Tab-separated table of C-alpha atoms in Angstrom:
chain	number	residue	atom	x	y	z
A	1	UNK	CA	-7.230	84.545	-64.006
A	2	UNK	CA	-6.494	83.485	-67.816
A	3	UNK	CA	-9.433	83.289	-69.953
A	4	UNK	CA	-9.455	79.365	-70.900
A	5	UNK	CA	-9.435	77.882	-74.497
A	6	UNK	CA	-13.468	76.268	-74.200
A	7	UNK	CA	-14.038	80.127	-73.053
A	8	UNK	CA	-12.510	81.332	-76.390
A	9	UNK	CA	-14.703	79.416	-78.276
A	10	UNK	CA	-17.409	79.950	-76.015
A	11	UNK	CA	-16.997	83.477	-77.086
A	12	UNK	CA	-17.032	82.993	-80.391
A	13	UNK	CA	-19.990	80.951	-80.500
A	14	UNK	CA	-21.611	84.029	-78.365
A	15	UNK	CA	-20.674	86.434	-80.935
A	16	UNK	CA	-22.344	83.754	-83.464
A	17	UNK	CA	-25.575	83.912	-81.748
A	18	UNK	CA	-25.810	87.318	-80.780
A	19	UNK	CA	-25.678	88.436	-85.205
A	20	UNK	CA	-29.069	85.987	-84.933
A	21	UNK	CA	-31.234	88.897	-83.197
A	22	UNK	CA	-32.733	91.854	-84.437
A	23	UNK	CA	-30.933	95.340	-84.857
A	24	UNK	CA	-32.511	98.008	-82.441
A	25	UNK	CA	-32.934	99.731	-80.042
A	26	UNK	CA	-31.216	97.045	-77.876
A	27	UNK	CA	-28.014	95.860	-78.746
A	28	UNK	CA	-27.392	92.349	-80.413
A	29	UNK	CA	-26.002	90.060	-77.479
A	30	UNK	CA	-25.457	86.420	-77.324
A	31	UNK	CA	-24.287	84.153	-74.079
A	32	UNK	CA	-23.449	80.733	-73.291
A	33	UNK	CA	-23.238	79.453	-70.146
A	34	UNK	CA	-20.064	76.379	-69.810
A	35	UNK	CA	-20.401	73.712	-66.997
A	36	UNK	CA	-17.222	73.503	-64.400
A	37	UNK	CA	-15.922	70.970	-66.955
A	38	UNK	CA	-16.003	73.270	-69.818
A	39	UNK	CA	-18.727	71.782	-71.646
A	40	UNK	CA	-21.505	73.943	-73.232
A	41	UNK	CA	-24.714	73.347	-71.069
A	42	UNK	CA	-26.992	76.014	-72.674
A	43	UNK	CA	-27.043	78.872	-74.899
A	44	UNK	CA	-29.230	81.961	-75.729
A	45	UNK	CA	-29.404	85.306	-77.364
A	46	UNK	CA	-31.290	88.777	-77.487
A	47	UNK	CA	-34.437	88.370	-79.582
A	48	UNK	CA	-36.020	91.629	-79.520
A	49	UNK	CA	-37.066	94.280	-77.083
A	50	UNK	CA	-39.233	93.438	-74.163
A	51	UNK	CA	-37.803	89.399	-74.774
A	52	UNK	CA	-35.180	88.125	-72.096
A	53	UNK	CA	-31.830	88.791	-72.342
A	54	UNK	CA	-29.418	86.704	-73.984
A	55	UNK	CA	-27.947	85.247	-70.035
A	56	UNK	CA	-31.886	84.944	-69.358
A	57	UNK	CA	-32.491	83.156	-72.630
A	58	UNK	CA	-29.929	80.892	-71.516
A	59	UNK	CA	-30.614	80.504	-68.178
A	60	UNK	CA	-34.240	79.220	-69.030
A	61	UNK	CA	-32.924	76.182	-71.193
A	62	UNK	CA	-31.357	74.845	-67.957
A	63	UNK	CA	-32.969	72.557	-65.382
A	64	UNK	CA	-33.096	72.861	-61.024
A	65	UNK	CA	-29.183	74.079	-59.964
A	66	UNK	CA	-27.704	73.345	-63.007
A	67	UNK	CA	-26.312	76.936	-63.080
A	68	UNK	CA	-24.420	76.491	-60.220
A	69	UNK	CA	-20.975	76.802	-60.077
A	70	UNK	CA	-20.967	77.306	-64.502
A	71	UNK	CA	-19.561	79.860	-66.512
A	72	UNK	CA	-21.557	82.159	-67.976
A	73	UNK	CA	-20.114	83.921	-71.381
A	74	UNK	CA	-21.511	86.940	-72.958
A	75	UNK	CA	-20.774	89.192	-75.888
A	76	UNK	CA	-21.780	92.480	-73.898
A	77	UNK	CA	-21.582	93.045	-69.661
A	78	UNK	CA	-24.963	91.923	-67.833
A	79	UNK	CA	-27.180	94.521	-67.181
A	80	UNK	CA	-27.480	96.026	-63.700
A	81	UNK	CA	-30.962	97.701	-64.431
A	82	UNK	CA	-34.886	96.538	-64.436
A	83	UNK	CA	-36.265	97.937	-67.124
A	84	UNK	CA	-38.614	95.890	-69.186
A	85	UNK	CA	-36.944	92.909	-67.996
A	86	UNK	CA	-34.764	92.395	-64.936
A	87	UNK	CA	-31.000	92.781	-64.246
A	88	UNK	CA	-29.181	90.370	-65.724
A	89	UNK	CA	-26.475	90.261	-63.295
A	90	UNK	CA	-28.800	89.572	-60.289
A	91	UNK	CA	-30.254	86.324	-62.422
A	92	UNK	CA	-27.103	85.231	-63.121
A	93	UNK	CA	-26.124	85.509	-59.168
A	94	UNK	CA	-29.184	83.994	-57.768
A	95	UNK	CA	-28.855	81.237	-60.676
A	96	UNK	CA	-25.692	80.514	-59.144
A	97	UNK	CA	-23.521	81.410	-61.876
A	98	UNK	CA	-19.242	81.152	-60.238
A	99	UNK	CA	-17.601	82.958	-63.178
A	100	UNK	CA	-18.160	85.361	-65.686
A	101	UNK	CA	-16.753	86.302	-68.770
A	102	UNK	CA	-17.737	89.072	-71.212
A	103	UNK	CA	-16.425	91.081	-74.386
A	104	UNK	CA	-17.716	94.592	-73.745
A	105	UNK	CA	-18.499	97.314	-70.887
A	106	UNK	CA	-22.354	98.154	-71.522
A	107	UNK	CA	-21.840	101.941	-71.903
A	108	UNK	CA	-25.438	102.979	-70.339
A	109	UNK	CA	-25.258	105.177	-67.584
A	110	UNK	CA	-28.226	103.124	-66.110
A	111	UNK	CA	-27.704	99.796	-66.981
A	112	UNK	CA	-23.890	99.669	-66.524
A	113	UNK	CA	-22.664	98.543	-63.303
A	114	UNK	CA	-23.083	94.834	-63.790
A	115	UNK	CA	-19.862	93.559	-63.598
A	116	UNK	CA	-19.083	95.436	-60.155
A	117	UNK	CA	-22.461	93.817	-58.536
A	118	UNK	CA	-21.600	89.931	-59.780
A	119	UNK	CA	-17.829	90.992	-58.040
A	120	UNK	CA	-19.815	92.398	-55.109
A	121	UNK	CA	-21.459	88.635	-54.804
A	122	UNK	CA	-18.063	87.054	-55.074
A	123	UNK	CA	-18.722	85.954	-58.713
A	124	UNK	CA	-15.343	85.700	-60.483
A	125	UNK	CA	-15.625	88.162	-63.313
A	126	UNK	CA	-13.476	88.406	-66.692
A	127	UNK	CA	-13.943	91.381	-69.211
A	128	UNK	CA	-12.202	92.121	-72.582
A	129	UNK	CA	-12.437	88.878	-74.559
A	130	UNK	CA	-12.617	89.508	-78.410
A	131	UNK	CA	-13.696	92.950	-77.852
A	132	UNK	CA	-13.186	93.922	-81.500
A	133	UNK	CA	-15.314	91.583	-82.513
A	134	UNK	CA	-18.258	92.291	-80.074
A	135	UNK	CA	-17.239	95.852	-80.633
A	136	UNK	CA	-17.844	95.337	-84.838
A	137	UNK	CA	-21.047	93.743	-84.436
A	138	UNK	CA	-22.977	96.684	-82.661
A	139	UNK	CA	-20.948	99.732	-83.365
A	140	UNK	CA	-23.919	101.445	-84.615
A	141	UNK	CA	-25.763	100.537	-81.421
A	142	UNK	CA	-22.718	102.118	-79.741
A	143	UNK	CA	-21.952	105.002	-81.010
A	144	UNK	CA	-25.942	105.908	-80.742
A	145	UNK	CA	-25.767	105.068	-77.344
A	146	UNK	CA	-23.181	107.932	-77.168
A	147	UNK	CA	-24.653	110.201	-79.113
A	148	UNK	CA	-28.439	109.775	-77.511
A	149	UNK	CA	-29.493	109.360	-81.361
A	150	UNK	CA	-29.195	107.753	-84.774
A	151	UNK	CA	-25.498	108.353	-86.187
A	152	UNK	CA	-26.255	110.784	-89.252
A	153	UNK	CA	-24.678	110.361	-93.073
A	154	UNK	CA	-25.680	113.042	-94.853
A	155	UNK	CA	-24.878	112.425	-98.767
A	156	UNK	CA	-24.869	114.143	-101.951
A	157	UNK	CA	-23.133	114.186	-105.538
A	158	UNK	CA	-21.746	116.823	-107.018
A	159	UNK	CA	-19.680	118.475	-110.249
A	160	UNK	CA	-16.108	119.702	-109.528
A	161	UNK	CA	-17.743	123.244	-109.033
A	162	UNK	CA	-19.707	122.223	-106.236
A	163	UNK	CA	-23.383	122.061	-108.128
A	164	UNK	CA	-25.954	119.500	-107.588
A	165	UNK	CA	-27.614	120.350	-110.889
A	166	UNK	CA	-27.515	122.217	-114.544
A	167	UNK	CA	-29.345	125.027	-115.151
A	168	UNK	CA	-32.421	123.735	-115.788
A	169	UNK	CA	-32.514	121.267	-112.541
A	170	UNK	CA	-31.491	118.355	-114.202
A	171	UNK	CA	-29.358	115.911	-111.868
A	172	UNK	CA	-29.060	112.187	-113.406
A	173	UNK	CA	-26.941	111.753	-113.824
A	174	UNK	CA	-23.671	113.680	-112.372
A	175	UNK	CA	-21.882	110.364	-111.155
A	176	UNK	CA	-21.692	107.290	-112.691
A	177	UNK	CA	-22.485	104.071	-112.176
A	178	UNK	CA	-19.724	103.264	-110.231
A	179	UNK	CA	-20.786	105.753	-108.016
A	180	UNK	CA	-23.936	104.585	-107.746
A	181	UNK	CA	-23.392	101.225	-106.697
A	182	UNK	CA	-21.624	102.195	-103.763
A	183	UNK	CA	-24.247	104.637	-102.857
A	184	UNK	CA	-26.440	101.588	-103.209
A	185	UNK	CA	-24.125	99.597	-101.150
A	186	UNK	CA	-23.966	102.461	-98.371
A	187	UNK	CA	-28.096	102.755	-98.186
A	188	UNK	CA	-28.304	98.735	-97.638
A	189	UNK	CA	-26.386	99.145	-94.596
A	190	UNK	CA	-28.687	102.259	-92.782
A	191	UNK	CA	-31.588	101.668	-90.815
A	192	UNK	CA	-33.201	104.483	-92.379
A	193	UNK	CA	-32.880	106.444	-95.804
A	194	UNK	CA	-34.294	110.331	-95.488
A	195	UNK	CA	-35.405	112.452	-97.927
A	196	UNK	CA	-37.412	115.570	-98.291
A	197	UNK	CA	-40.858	116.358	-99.950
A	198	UNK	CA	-39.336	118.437	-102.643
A	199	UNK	CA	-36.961	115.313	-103.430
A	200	UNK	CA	-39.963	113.173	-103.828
A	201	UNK	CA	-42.258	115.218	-106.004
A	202	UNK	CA	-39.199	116.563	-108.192
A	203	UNK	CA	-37.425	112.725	-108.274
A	204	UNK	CA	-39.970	110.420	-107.705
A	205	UNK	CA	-37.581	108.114	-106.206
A	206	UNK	CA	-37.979	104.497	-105.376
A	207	UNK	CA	-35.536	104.766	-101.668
A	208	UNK	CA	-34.476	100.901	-101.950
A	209	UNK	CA	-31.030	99.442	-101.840
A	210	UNK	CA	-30.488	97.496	-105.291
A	211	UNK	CA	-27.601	95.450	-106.488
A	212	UNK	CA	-28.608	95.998	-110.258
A	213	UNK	CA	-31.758	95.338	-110.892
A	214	UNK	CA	-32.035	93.109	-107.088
A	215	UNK	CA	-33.070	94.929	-103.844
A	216	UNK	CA	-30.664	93.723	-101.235
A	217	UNK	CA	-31.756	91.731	-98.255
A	218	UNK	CA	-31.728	94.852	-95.451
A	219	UNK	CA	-33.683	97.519	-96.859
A	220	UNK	CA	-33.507	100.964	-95.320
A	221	UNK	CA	-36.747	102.477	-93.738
A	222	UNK	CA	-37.776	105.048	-95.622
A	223	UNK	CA	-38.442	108.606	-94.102
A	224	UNK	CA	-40.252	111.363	-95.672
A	225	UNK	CA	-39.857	114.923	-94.309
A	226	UNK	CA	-42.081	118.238	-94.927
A	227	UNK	CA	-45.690	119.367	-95.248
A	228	UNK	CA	-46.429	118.823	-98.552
A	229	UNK	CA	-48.633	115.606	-99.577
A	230	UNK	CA	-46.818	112.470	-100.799
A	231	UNK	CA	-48.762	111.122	-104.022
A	232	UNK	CA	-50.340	108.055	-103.764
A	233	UNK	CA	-48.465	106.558	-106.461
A	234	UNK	CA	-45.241	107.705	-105.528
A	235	UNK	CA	-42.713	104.912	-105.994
A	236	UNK	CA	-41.893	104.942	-102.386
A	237	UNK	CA	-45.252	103.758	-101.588
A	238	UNK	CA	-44.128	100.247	-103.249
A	239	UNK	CA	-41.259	99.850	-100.985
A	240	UNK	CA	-40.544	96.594	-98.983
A	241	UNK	CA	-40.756	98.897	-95.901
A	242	UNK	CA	-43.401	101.100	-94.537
A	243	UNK	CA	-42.728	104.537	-94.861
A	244	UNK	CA	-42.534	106.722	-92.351
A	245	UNK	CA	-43.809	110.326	-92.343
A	246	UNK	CA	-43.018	113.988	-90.977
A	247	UNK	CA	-44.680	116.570	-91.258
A	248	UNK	CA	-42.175	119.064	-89.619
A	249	UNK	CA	-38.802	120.733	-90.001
A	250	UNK	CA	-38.056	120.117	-86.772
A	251	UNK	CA	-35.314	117.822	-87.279
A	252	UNK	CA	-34.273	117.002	-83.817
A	253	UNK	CA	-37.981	115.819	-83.125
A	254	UNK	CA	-37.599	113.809	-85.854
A	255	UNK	CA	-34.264	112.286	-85.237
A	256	UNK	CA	-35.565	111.500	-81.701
A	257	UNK	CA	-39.124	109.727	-82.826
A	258	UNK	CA	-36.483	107.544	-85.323
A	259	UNK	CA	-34.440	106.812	-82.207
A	260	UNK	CA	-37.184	105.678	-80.094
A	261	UNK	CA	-38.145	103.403	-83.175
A	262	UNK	CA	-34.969	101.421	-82.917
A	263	UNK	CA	-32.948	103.480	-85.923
A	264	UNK	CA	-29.456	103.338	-85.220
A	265	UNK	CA	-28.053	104.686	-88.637
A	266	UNK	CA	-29.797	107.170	-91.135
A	267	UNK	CA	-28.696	108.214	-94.111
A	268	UNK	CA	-29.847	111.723	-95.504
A	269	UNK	CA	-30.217	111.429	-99.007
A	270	UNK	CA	-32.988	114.741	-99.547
A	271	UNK	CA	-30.890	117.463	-101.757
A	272	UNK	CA	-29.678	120.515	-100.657
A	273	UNK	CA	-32.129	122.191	-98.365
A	274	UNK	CA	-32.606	118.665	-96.437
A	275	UNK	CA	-28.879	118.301	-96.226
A	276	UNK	CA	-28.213	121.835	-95.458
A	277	UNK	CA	-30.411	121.747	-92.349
A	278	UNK	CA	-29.053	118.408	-91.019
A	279	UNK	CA	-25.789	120.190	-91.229
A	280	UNK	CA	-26.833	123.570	-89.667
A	281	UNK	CA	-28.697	122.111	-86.959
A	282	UNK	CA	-25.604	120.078	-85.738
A	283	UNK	CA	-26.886	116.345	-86.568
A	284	UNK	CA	-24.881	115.740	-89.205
A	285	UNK	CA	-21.764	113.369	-87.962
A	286	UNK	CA	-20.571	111.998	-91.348
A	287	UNK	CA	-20.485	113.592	-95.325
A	288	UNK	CA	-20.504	111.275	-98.587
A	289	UNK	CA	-19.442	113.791	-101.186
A	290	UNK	CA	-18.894	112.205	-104.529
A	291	UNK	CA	-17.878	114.259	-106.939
A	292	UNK	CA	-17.696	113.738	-110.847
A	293	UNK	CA	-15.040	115.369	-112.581
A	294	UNK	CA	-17.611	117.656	-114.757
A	295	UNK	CA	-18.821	121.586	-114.468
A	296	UNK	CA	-21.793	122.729	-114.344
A	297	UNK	CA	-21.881	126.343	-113.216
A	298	UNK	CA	-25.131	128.385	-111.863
A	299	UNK	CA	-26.425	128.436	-109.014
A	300	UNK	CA	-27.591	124.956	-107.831
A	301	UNK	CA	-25.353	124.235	-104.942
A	302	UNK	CA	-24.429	120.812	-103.567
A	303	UNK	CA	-25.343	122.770	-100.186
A	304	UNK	CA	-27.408	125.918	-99.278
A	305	UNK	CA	-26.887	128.128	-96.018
A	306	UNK	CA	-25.430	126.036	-93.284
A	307	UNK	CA	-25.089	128.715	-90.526
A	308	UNK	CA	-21.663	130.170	-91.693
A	309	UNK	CA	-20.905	133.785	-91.261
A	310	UNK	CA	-17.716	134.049	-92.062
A	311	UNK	CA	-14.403	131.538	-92.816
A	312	UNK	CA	-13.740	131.431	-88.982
A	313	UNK	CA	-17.050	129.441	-88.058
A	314	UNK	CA	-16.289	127.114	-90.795
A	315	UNK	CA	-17.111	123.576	-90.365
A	316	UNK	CA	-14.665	121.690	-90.103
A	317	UNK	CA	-14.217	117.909	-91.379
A	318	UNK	CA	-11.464	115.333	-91.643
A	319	UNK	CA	-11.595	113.516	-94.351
A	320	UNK	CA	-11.544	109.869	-93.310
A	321	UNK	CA	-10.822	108.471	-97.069
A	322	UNK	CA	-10.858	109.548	-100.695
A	323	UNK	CA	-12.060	106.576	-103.011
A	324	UNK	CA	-12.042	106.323	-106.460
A	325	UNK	CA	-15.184	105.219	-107.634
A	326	UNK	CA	-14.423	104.887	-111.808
A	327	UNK	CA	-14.014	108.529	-112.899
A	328	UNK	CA	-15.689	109.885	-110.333
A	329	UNK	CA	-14.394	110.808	-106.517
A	330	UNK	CA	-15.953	109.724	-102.898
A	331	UNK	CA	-14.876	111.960	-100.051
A	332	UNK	CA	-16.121	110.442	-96.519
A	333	UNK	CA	-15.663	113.181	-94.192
A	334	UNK	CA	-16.176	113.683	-90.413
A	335	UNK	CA	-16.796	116.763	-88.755
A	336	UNK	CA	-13.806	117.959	-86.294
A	337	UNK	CA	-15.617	118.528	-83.402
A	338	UNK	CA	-17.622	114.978	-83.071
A	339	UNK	CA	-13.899	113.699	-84.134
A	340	UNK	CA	-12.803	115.508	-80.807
A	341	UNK	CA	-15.601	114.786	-78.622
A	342	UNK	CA	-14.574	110.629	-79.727
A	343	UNK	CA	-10.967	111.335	-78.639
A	344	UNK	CA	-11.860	113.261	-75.591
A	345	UNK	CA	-14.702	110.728	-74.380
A	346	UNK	CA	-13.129	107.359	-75.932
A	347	UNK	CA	-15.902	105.088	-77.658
A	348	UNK	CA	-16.281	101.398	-76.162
């Protein structure tokens, strides 16, 4: 049956309410339920985790049966799981609910299913409308939910030779300001900006997202890896954000505590050693590589030893996009086999 024009906008109006709730560990979901006559009855979205759902939410603002025999349209597929809350797909059933309409398949192996158990109670069920928009507004939430963890951006500059600094250690600046607006641009969109100790008692640096001399509304979390001691007057300390600290190398504890925190997107930002590992320990899914069109020679690589033997265990990127950034160069690169593994699994 043909999605209807009050569903369309129904939809949209979802999607509108869903970008009010938090970014998470949940996805960002919106719903409004439409009486048999096509008029909007009630609406509600996702505010957080352990809150109702968005079809809940909605549910709640309506009165005795006054669910029965609506439409119910969401930006994502009702849950078929109790968790901290209950299936949404049941509430919507024993609320009477005739037809349902949704944007996305939920991709979690446990709460999946919904959409087969409404059909199973002879509830009329619709799935695909604006897609690419639900899609675009929790793509991060996605492709973690594939993944099991944060997506990864590991960036650096670099000269044309491949060196993160002169002789002497000096690094500010190899790029210029062009450059460095986007990388400011890139941070304000992670969840969470990661550098190493050595970055923070060689750099002091401040970890925000600024538009000049503004921070930008979403400010990264930032995260602080290694056993040394972080001064106590280290800019970071001033940051809009609490930082978070580890004292470990073991990155894939650390990139699991971040995903049970809610971060969806991190951004490595540490030098080479921090980038390096990322890299060798395979949690690395995208590379920033801006490079300036100076040399530097020596020794300072952009990258240290990344678990390469020899030129056949090379790892291999595609480069997504080369961007010119004033005189300087941005390279975003993926690595082949997560590229494959995409093709191969097919990302909803």
């Amino acid at each position: 049956m043909a999605v209807h024009e009050a569903e369309r906008h129904a939809m949209a109006r979802a999607l509108e309410l869903a970008a009010r709730g938090p970014r998470g560990a949940n996805p960002q979901v919106g719903a409004v339920i439409l009486s048999p006559a096509g008029e909007i009855i009630a609406e509600g979205w996702h505010h957080g985790a352990g809150t109702p759902h968005a079809e809940v939410d909605a549910l709640s603002k309506l009165r005795g049966d006054a669910a029965r025999g609506a439409t119910a349209v969401v930006t994502l597929e009702p849950c078929n799981h109790t968790g901290r809350t209950g299936p949404c797909a049941l509430a919507l059933i024993e609320a009477g609910v005739s037809r349902v309409i949704y944007a996305l398949d939920d991709p979690g192996a446990m709460s999946g299913g919904g959409a087969e158990r409404l059909r199973g109670a002879g509830v009329e069920v619709e799935a695909g409308e604006q897609a690419e928009d639900a899609r675009s507004l929790i793509s991060d939430w996605l492709i973690a939910q594939r993944l099991g963890r944060p997506h990864v951006t590991v960036k650096w500059a670099q000269s044309l030779d491949g060196r993160a600094a002169a002789a002497d250690g000096s690094s500010q600046w190899i790029t210029g300001p062009d450059a460095r607006a986007d990388v400011h641009r890139r941070r304000a969109g992670a969840d969470a900006i990661i550098v190493g100790t050595g970055t923070v008692l060689a750099d002091d640096p401040a970890l925000t997202a600024r538009d000049g001399d503004a921070l930008y509304e979403h400010q990264p979390i930032p995260v602080v890896i290694g056993a040394r001691e972080t001064p106590a007057d280290a800019a970071l300390r001033r940051h809009p954000n609490e930082s978070v600290f580890y004292a470990t190398r073991d990155l894939h504890s650390v990139i699991a505590d971040l995903h049970d925190r809610g971060i969806q997107t991190a951004f490595v930002e540490g030098g080479p050693t921090l980038a390096s590992a990322f890299i060798a320990a395979g949690l690395a899914d995208r590379v920033l590589a801006y490079v300036a069109p100076v040399l530097l020679g020596g020794d300072r690589l952009a990258l240290t030893d990344i678990g390469v033997p020899s030129i056949d265990a090379a790892r291999r990127l595609t480069v997504e996009q080369w961007v010119p950034l004033g005189a300087d160069m941005l390279a975003i690169a993926r690595f082949q086999e997560d590229n494959e593994q995409e093709h191969n699994e097919g990302v909803r």
